[in-house]
Short mmCIF file of C-alpha atoms in Angstrom, two decimals:
data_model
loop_
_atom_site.label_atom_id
_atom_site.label_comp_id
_atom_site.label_asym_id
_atom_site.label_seq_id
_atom_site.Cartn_x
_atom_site.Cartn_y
_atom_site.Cartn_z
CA UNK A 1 168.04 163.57 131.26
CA UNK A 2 168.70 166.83 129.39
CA UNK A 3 170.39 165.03 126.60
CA UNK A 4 167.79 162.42 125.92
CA UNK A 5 164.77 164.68 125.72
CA UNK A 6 163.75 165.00 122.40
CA UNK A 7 162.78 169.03 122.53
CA UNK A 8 165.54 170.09 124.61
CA UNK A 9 167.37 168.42 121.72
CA UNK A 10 165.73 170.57 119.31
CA UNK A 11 165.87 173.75 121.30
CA UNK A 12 169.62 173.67 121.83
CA UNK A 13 170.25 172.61 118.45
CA UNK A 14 167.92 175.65 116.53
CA UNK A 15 169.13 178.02 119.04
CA UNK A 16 172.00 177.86 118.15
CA UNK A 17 170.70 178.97 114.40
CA UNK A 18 170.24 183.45 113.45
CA UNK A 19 166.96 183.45 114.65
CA UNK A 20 166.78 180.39 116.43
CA UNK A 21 164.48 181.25 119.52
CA UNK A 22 161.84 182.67 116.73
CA UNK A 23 162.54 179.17 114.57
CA UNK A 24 161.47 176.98 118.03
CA UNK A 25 159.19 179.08 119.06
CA UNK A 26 157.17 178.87 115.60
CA UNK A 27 157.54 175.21 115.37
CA UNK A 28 156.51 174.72 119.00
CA UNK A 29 153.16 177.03 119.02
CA UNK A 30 152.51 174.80 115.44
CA UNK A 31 151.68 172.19 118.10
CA UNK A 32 148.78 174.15 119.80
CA UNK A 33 148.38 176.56 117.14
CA UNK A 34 146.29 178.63 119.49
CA UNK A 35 149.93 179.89 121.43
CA UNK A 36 150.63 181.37 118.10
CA UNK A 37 147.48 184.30 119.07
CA UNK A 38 150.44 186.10 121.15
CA UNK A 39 153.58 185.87 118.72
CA UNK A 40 155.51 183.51 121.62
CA UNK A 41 159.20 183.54 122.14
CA UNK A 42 160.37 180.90 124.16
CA UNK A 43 163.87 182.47 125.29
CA UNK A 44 164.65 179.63 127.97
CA UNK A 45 164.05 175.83 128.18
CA UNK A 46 165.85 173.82 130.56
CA UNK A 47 164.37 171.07 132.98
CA UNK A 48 161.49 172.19 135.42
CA UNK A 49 161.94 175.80 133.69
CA UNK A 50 161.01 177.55 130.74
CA UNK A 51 160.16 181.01 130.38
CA UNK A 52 158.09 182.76 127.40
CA UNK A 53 157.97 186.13 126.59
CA UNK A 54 155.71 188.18 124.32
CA UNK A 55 155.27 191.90 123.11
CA UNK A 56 152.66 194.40 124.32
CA UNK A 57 150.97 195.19 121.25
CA UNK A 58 147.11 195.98 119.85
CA UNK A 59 146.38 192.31 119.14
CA UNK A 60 146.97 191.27 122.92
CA UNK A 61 145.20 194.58 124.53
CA UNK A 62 142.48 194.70 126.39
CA UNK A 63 139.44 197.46 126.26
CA UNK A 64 141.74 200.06 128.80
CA UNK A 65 145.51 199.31 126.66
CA UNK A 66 147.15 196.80 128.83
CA UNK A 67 147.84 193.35 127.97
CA UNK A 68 144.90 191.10 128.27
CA UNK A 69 145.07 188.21 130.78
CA UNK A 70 143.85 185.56 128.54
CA UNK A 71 146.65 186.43 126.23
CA UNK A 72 149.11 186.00 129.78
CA UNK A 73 147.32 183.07 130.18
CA UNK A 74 147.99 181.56 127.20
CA UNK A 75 151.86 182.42 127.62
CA UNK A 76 151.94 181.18 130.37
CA UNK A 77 150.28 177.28 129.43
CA UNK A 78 152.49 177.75 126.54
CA UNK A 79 155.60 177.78 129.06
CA UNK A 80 154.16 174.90 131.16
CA UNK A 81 153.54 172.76 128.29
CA UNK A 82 157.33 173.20 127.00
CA UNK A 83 158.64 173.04 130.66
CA UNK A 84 156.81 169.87 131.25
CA UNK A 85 157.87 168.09 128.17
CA UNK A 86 161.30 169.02 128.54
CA UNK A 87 160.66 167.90 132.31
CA UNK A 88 158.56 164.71 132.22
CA UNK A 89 160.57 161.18 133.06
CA UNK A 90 160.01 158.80 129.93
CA UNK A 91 157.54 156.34 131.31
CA UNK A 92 155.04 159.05 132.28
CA UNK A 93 152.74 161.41 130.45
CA UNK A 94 150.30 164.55 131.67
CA UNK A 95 147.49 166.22 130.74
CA UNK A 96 146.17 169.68 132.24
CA UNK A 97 143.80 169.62 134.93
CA UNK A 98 142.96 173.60 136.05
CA UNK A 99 144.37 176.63 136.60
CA UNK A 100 144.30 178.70 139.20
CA UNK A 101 145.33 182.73 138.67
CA UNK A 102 145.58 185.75 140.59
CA UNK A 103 145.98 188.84 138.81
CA UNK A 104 148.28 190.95 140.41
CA UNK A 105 149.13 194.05 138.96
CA UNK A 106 148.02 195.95 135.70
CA UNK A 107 150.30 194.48 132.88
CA UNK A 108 151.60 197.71 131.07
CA UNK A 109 154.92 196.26 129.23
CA UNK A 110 156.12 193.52 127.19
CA UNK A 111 155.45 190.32 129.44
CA UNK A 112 157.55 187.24 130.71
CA UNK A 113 155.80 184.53 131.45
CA UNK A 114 158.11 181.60 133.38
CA UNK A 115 156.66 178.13 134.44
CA UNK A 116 158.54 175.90 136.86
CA UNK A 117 158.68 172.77 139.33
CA UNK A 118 161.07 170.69 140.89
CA UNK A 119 162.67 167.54 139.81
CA UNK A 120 161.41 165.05 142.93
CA UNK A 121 157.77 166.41 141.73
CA UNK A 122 157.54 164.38 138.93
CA UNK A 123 155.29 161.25 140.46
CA UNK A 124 152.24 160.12 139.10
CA UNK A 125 149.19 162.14 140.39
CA UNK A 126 148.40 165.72 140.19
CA UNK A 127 151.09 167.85 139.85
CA UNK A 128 150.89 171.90 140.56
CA UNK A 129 153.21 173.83 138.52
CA UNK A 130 154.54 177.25 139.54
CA UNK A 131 153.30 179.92 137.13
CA UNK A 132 154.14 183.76 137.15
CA UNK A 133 154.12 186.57 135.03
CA UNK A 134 155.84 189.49 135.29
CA UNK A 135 156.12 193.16 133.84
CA UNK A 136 159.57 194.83 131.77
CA UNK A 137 160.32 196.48 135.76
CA UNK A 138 160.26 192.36 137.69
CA UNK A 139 156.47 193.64 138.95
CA UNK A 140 154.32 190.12 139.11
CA UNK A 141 151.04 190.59 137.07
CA UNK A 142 149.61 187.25 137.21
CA UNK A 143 150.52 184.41 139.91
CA UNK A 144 149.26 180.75 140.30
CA UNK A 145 149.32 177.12 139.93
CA UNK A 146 148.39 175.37 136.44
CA UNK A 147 147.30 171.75 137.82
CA UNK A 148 148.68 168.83 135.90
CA UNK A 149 147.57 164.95 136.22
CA UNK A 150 150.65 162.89 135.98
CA UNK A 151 149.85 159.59 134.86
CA UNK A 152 152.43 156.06 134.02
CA UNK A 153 151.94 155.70 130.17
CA UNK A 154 150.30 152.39 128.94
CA UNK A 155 152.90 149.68 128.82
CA UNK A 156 152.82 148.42 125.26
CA UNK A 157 151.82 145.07 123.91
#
């Protein structure tokens, strides 16, 4: 499947580029240009996996000087969106349903945010995909499920 999904295409090819992983991760956040808030790398993309990671810096603090959680939270949709359409089998399509969060630990450092499911998991109906977020030192900051509805796509007149 890896070679006929169209973004996995276009990560491995513009990896591959000097600055690739900024290049994708610019023309990816273009598509919800809201991911772009937390300057978004997306350093792995594979099927059922992706992983984001952004910098602790003034425009993602919160009032005490750690990374605010809506700014994890947004990594961390950011890495389920490009994990499930580097996932999602051809004749289906999803759409975000909820989120569910803990927050675990104060999140002091640079962050990496990592989405990820399993292969068999991709049936129609709702879908829970594996988020987590963790510190520079491996500690988990945020934990939970981002709830997707997996739907067949219209068949085509």
């Amino acid at each position: 499947m890896a070679e006929s999904n169209y973004l996995l295409r276009l990560f491995h090819r513009v990896t591959k580029w000097p600055a690739g992983h900024w290049i994708f991760s610019k023309l990816f956040a273009a598509k919800a240009p809201y991911f772009g808030s937390i300057s978004p790398r997306v350093t792995e993309l594979r099927p059922n996996y992706c992983e984001v990671r952004f910098r602790k810096r003034r425009k993602v603090h919160n009032h005490i000087g750690t990374v605010h959680v809506i700014a994890i939270c947004n990594a961390l949709e950011m890495a389920m969106g490009a994990m499930a359409e580097a996932s999602i089998p051809k004749h289906l399509r999803w759409i975000p349903k909820g989120m569910s969060l803990d927050y675990t630990a104060k999140a002091t450092t640079d962050i990496r945010a990592v989405a990820e499911t399993r292969p068999e998991d991709w049936k129609a109906g709702d879908l829970p995909v594996k988020v987590t977020a963790y510190r520079e030192d491996g500690e988990v900051v945020v934990r939970g499920t981002i709830l997707l509805y997996i739907s067949e796509k219209p068949k085509k007149d």
